[in-house]
mmCIF file with all atom_site columns, C-alpha atoms in Angstrom:
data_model
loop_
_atom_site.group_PDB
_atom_site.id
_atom_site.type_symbol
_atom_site.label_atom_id
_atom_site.label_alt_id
_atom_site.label_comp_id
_atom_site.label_asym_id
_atom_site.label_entity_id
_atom_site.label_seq_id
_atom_site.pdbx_PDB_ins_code
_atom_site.Cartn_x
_atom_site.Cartn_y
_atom_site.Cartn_z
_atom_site.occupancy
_atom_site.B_iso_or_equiv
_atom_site.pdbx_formal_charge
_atom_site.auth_seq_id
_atom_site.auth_comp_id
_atom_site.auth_asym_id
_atom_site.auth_atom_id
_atom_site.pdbx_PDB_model_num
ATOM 1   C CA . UNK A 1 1   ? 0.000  0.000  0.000   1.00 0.00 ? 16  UNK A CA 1
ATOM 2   C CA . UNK A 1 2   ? 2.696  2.500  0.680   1.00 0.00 ? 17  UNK A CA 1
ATOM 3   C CA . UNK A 1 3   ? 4.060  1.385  -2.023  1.00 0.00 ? 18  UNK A CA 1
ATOM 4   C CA . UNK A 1 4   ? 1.669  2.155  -4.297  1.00 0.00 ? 19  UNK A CA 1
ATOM 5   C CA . UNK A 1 5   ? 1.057  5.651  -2.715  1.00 0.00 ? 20  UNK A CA 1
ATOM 6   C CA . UNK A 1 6   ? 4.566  6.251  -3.107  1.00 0.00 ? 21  UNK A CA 1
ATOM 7   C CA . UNK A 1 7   ? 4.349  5.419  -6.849  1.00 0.00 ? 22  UNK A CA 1
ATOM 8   C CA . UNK A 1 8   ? 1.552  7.594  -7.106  1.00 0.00 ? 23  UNK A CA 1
ATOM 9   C CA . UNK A 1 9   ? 3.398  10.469 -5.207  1.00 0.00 ? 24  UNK A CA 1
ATOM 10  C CA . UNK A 1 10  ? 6.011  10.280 -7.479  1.00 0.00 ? 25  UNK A CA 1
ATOM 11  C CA . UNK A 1 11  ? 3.835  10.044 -10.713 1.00 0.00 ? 26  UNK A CA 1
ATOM 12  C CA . UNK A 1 12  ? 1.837  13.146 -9.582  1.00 0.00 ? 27  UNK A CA 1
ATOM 13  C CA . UNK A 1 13  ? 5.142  14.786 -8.872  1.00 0.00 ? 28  UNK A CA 1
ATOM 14  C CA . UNK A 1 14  ? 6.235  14.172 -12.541 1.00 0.00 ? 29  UNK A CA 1
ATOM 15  C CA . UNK A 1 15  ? 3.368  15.286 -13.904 1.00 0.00 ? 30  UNK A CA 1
ATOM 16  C CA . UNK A 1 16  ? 3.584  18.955 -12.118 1.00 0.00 ? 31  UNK A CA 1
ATOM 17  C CA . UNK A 1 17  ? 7.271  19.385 -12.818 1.00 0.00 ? 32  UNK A CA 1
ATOM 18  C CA . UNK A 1 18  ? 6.151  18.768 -16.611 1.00 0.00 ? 33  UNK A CA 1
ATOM 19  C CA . UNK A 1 19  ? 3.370  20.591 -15.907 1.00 0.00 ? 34  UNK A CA 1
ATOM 20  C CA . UNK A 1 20  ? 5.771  23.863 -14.657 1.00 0.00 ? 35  UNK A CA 1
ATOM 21  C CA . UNK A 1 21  ? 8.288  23.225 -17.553 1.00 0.00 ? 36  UNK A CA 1
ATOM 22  C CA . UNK A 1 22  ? 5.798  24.095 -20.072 1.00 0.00 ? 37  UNK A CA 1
ATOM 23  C CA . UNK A 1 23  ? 4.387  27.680 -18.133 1.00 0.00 ? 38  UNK A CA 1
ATOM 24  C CA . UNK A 1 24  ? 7.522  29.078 -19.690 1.00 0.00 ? 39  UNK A CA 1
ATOM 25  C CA . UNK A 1 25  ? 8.688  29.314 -23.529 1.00 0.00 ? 40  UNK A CA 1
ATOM 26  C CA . UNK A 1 26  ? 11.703 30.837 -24.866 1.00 0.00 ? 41  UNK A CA 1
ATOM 27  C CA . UNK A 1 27  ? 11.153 33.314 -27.878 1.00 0.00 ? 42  UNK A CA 1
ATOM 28  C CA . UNK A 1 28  ? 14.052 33.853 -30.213 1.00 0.00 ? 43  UNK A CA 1
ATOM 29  C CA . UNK A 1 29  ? 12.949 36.628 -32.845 1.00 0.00 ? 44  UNK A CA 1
ATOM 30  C CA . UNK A 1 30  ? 14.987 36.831 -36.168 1.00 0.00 ? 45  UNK A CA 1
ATOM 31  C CA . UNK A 1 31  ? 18.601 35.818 -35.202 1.00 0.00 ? 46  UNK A CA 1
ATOM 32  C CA . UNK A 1 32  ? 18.876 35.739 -38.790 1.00 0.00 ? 47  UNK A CA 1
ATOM 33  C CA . UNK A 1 33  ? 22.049 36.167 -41.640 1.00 0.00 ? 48  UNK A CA 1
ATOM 34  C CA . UNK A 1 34  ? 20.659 38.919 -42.938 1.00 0.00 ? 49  UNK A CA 1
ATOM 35  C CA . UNK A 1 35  ? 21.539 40.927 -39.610 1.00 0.00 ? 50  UNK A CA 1
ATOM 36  C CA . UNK A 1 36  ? 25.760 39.569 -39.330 1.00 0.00 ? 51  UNK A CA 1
ATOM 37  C CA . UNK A 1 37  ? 28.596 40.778 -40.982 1.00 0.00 ? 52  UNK A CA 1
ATOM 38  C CA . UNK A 1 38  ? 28.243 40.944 -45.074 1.00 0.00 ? 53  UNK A CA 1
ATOM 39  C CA . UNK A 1 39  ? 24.346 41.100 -44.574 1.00 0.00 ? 54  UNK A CA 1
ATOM 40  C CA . UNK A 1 40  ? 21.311 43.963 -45.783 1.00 0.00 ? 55  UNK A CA 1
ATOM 41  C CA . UNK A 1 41  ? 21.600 44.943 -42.350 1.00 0.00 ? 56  UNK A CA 1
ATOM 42  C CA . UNK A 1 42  ? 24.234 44.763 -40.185 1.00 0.00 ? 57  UNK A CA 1
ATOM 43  C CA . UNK A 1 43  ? 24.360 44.488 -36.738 1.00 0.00 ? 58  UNK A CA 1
ATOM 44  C CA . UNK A 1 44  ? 26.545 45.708 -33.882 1.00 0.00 ? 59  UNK A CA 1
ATOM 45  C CA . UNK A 1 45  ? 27.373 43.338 -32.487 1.00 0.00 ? 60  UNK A CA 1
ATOM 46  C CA . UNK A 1 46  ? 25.212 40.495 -33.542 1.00 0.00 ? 61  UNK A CA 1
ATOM 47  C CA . UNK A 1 47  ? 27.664 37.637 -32.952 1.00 0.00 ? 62  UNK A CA 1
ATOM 48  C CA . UNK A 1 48  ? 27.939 38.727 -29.118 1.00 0.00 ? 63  UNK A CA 1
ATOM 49  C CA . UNK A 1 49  ? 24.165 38.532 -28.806 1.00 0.00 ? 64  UNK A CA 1
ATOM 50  C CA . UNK A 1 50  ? 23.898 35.028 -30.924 1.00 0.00 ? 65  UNK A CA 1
ATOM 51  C CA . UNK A 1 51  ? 26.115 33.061 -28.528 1.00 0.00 ? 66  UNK A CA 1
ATOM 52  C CA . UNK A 1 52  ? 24.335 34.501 -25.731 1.00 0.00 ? 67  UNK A CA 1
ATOM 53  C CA . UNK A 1 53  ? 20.856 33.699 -27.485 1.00 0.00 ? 68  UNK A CA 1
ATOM 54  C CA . UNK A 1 54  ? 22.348 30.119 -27.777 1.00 0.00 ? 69  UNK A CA 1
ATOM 55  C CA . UNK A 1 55  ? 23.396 29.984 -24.356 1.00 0.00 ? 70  UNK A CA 1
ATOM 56  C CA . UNK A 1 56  ? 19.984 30.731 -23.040 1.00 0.00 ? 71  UNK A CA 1
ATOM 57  C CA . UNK A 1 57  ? 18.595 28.074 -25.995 1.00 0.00 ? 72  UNK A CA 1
ATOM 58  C CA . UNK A 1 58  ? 20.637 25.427 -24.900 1.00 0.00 ? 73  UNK A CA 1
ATOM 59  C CA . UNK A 1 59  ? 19.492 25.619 -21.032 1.00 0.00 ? 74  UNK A CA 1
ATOM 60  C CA . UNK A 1 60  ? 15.987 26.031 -21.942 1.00 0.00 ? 75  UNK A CA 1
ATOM 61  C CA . UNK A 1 61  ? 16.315 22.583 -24.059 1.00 0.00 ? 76  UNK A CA 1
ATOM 62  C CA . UNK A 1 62  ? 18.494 20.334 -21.228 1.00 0.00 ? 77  UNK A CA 1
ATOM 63  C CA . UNK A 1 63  ? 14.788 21.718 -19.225 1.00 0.00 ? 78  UNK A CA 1
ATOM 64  C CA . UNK A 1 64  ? 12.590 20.353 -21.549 1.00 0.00 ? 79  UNK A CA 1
ATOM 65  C CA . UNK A 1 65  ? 11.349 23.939 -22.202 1.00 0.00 ? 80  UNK A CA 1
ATOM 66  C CA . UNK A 1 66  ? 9.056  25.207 -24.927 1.00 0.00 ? 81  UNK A CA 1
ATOM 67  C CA . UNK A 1 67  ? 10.958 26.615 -27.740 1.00 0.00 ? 82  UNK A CA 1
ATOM 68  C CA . UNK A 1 68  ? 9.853  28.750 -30.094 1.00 0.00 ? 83  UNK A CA 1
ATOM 69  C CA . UNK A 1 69  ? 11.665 30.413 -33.110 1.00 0.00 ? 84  UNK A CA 1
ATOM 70  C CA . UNK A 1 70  ? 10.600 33.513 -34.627 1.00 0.00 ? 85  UNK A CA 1
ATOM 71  C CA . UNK A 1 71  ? 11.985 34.717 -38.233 1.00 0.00 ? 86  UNK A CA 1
ATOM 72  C CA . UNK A 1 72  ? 11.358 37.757 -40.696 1.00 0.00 ? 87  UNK A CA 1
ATOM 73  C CA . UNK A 1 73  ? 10.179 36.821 -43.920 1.00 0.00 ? 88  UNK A CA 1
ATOM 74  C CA . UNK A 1 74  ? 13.016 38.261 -45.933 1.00 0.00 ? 89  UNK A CA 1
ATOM 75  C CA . UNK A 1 75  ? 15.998 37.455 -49.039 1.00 0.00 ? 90  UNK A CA 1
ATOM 76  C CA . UNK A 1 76  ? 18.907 37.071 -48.895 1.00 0.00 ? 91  UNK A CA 1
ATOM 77  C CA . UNK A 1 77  ? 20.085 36.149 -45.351 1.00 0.00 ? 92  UNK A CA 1
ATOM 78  C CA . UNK A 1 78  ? 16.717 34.375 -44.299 1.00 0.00 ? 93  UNK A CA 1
ATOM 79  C CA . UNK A 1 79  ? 17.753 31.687 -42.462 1.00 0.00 ? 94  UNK A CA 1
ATOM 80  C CA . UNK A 1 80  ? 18.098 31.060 -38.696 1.00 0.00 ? 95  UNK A CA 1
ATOM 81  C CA . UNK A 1 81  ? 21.886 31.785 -37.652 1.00 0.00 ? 96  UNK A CA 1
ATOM 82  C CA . UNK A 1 82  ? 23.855 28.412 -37.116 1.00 0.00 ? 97  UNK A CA 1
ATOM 83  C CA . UNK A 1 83  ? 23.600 29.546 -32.931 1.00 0.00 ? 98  UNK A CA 1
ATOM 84  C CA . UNK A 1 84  ? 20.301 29.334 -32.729 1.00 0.00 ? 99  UNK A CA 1
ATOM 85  C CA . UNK A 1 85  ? 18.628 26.685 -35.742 1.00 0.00 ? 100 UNK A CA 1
ATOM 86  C CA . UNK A 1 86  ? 15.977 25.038 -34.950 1.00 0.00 ? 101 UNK A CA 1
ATOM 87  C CA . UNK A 1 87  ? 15.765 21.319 -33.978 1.00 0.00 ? 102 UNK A CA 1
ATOM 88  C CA . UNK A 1 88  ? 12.858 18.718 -34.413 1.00 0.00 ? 103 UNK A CA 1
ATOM 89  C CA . UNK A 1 89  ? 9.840  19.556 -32.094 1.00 0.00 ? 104 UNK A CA 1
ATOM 90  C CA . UNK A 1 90  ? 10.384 23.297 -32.096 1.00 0.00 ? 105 UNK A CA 1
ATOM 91  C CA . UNK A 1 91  ? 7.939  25.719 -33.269 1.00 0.00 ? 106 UNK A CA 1
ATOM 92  C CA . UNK A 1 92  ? 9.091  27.912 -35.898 1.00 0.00 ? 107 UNK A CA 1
ATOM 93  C CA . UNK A 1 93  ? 6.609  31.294 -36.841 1.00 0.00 ? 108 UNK A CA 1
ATOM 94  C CA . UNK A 1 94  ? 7.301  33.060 -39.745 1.00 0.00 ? 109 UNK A CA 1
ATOM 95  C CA . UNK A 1 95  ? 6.217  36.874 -39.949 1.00 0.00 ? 110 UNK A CA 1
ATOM 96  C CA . UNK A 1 96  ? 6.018  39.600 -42.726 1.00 0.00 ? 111 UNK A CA 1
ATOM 97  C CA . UNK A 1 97  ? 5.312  42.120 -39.750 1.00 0.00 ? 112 UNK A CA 1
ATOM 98  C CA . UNK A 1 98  ? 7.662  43.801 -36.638 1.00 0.00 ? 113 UNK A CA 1
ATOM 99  C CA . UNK A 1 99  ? 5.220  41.979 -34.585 1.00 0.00 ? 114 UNK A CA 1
ATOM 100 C CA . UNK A 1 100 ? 6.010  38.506 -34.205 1.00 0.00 ? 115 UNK A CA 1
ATOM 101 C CA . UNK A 1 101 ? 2.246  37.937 -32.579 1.00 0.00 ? 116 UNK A CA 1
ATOM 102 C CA . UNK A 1 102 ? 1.062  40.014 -36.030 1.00 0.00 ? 117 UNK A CA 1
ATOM 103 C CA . UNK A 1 103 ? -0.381 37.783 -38.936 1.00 0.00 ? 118 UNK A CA 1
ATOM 104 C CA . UNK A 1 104 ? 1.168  34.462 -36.950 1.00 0.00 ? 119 UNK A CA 1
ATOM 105 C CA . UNK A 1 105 ? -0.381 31.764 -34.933 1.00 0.00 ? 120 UNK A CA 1
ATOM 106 C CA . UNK A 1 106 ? 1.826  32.544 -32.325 1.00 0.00 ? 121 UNK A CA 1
ATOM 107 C CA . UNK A 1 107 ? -0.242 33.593 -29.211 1.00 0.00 ? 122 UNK A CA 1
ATOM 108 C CA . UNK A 1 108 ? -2.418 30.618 -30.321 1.00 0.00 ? 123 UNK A CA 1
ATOM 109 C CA . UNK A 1 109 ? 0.863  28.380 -30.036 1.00 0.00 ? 124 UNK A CA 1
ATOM 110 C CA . UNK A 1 110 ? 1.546  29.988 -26.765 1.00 0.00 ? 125 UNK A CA 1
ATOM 111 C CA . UNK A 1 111 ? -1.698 29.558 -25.206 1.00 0.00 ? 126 UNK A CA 1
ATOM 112 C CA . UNK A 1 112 ? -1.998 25.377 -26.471 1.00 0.00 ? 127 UNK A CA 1
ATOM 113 C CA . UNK A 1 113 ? 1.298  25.185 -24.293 1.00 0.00 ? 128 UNK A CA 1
ATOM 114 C CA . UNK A 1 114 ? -0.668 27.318 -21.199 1.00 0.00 ? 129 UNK A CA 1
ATOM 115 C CA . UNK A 1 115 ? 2.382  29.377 -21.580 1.00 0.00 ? 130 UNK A CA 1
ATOM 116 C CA . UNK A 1 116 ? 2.134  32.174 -18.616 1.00 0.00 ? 131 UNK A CA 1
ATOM 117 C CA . UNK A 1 117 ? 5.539  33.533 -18.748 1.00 0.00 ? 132 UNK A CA 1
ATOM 118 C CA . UNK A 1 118 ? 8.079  33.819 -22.406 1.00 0.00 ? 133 UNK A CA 1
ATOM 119 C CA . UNK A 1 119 ? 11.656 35.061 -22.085 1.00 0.00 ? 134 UNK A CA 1
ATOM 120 C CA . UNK A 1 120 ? 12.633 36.503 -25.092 1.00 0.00 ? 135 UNK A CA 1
ATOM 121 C CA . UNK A 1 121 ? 15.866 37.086 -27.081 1.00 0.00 ? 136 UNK A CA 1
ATOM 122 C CA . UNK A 1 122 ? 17.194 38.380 -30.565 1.00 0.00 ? 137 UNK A CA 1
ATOM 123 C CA . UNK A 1 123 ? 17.385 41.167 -32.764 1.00 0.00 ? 138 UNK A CA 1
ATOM 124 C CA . UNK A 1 124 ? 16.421 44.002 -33.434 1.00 0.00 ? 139 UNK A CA 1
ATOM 125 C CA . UNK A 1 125 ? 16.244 45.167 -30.050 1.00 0.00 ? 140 UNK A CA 1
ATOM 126 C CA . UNK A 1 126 ? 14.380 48.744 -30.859 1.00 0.00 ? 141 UNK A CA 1
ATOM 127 C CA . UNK A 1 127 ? 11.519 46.705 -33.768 1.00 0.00 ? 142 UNK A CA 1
ATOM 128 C CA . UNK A 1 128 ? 10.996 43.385 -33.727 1.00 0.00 ? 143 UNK A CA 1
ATOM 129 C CA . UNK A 1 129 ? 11.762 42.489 -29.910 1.00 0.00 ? 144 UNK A CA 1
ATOM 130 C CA . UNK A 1 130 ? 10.858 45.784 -28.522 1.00 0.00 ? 145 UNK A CA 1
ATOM 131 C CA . UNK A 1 131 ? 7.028  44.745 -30.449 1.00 0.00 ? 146 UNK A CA 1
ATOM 132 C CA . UNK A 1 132 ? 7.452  41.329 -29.004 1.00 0.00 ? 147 UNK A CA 1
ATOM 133 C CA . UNK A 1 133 ? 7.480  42.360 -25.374 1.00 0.00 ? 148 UNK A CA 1
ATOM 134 C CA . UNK A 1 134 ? 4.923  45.250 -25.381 1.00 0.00 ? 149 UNK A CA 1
ATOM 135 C CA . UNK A 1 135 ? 2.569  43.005 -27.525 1.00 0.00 ? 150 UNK A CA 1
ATOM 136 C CA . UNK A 1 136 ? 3.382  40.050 -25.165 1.00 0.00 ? 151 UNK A CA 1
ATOM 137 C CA . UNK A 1 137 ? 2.532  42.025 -22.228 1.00 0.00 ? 152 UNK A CA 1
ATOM 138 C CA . UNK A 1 138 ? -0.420 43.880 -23.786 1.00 0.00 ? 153 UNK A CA 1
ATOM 139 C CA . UNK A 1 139 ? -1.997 39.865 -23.977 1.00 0.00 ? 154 UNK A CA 1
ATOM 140 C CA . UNK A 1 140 ? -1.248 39.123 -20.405 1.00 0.00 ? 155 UNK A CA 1
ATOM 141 C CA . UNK A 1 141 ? 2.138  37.037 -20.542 1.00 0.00 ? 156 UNK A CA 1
ATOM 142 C CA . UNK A 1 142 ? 4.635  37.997 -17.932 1.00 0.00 ? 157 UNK A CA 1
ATOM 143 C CA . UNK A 1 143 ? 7.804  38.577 -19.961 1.00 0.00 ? 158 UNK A CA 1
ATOM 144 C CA . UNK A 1 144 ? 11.474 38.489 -19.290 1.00 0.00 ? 159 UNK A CA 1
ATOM 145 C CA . UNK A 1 145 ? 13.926 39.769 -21.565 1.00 0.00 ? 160 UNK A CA 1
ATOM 146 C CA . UNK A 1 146 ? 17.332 39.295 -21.976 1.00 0.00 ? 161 UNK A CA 1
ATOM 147 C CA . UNK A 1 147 ? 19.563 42.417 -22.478 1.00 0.00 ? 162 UNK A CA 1
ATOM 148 C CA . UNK A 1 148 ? 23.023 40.989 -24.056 1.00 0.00 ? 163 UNK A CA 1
ATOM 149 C CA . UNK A 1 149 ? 20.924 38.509 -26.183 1.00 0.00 ? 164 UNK A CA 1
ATOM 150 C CA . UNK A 1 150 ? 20.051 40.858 -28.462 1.00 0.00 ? 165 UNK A CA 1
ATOM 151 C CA . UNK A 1 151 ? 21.563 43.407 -30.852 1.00 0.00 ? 166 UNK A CA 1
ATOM 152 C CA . UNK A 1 152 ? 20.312 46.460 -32.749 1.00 0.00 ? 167 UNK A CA 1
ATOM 153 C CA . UNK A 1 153 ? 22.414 49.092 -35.104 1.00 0.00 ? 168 UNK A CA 1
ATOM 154 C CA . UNK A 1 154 ? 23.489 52.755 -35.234 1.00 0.00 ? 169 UNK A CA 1
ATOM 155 C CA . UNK A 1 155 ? 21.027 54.872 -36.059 1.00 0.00 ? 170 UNK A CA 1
ATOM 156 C CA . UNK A 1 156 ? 20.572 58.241 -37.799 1.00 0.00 ? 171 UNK A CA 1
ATOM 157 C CA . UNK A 1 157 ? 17.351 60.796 -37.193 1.00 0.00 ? 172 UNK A CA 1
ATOM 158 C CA . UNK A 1 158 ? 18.223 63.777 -39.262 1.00 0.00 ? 173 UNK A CA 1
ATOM 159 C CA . UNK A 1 159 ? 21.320 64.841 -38.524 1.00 0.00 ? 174 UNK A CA 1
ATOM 160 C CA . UNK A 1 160 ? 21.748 63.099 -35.368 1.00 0.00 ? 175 UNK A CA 1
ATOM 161 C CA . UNK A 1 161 ? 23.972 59.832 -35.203 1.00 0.00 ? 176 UNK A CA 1
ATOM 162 C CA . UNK A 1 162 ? 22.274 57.344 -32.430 1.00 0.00 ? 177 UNK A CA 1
ATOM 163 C CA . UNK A 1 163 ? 25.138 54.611 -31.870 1.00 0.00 ? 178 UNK A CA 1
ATOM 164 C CA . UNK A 1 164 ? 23.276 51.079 -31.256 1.00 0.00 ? 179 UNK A CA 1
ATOM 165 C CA . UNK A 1 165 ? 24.683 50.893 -27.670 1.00 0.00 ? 180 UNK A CA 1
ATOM 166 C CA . UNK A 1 166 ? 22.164 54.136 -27.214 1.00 0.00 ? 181 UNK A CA 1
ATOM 167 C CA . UNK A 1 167 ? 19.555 52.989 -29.487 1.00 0.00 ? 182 UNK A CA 1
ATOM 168 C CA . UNK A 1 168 ? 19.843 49.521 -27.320 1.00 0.00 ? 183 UNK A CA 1
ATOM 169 C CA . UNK A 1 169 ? 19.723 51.217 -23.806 1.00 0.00 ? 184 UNK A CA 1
ATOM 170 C CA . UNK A 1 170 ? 16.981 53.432 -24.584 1.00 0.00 ? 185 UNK A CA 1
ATOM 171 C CA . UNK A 1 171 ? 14.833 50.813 -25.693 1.00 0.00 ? 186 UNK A CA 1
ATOM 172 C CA . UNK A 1 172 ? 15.641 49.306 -22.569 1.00 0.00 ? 187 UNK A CA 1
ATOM 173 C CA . UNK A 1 173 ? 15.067 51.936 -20.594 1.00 0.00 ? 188 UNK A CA 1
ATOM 174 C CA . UNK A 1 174 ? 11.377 51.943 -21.791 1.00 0.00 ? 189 UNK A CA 1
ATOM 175 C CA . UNK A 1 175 ? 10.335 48.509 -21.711 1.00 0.00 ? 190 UNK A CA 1
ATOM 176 C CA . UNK A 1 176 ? 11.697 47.944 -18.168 1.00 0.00 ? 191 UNK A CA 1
ATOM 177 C CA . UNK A 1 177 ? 8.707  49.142 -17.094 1.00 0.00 ? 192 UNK A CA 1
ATOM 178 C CA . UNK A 1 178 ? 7.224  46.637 -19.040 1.00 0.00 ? 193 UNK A CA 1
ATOM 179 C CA . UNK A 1 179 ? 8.752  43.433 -17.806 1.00 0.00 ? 194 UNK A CA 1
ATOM 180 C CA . UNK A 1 180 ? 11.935 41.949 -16.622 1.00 0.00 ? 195 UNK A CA 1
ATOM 181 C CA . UNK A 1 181 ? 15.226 42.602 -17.822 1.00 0.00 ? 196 UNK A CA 1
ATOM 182 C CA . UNK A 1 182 ? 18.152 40.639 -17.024 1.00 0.00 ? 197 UNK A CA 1
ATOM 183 C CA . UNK A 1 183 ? 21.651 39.391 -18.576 1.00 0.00 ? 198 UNK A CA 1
ATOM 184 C CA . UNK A 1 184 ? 22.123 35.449 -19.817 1.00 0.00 ? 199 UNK A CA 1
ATOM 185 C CA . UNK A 1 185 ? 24.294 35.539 -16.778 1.00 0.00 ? 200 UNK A CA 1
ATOM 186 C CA . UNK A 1 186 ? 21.467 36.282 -14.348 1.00 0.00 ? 201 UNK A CA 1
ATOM 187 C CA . UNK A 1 187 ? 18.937 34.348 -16.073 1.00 0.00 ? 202 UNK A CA 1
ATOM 188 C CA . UNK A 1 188 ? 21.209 31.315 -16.247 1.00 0.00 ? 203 UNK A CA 1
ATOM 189 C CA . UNK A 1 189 ? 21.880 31.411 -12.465 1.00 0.00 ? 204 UNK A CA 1
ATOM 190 C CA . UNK A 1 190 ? 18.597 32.080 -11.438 1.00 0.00 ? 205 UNK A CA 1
ATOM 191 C CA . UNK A 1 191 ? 17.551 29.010 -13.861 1.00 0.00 ? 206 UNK A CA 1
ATOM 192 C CA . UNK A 1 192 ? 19.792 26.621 -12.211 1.00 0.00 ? 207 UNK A CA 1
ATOM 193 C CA . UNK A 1 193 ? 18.464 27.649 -8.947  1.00 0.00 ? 208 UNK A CA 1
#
């Protein structure tokens, strides 16, 4: 009898550890060739970001996390970065839009999953990511995002030069009022945890 109880214990256990895995989904937006050296549009950067992207990938798949890849519907340089390609049971949501939850089944995806919380990575950090959180937010999610995982570029608004590192920390600087912002360092310790 205890036995059996303790089988049961241990089966329920499973189940809600499963169960917790799944509450949170990783979503990598447009680490894509088209942004890294001898692309349309470089980068600063962009390398730096990738292997932190791929850092944060690679814990979230040893967890049995949801995965979910994100890219811009755009030639030459379409495809995923080598860091961060997909793998067999990801999702993968192409978009024509700076919205990644725009003209995608995406929050669809995210709510099959009961997804409560996405951390989210990639590039560009003032378009496509800064539209991920604040639309990801806007739908209820809570959202982490993770600063030196992704990259933007310099700038220019009429004769003012913005360098990325500015374009990249004044984004910032707005959305951490809309969620969490940490490094891959912080994340990664606090995931181990």
């Amino acid at each position: 009898m205890i036995r059996k109880r303790l089988l049961a214990f241990a089966f329920l256990c499973f189940f809600a550890i499963s169960a917790f895995a799944q509450k949170t989904a990783l979503l990598i937006i447009d680490i894509q060739y088209f942004y890294f050296p001898g692309g349309k549009t470089e980068l600063v950067e962009p390398e730096k970001a990738a292997e932190n992207a791929k850092a944060i990938l690679v814990a979230f798949r040893q967890k049995g996390n949801s995965v979910i890849h994100v890219r811009h519907i755009f030639e030459p340089g379409g495809n995923f970065n080598n860091r961060v390609e997909p793998i067999e049971g990801e999702a993968i949501f192409s978009k024509k839009a700076v919205n990644s939850f725009v003209g995608t089944d995406l929050k669809a995806h995210l709510d099959s999953l009961a997804v409560t919380e996405i951390v989210i990575c990639g590039m560009q950090t003032h378009m496509c990511v800064e539209a991920a959180v604040r639309a990801a937010v806007d739908f209820g999610y809570n959202v982490t995002l993770i600063d030196d995982a992704c990259a933007t570029r310099n700038l220019k608004w009429n004769d003012i030069e913005v360098p990325a590192k500015m374009v990249h920390a004044a984004t910032l600087s707005t959305l951490k009022s809309y969620c969490r912002i940490v490094t891959t360092s912080m994340y990664l310790e606090g995931m181990l945890k």
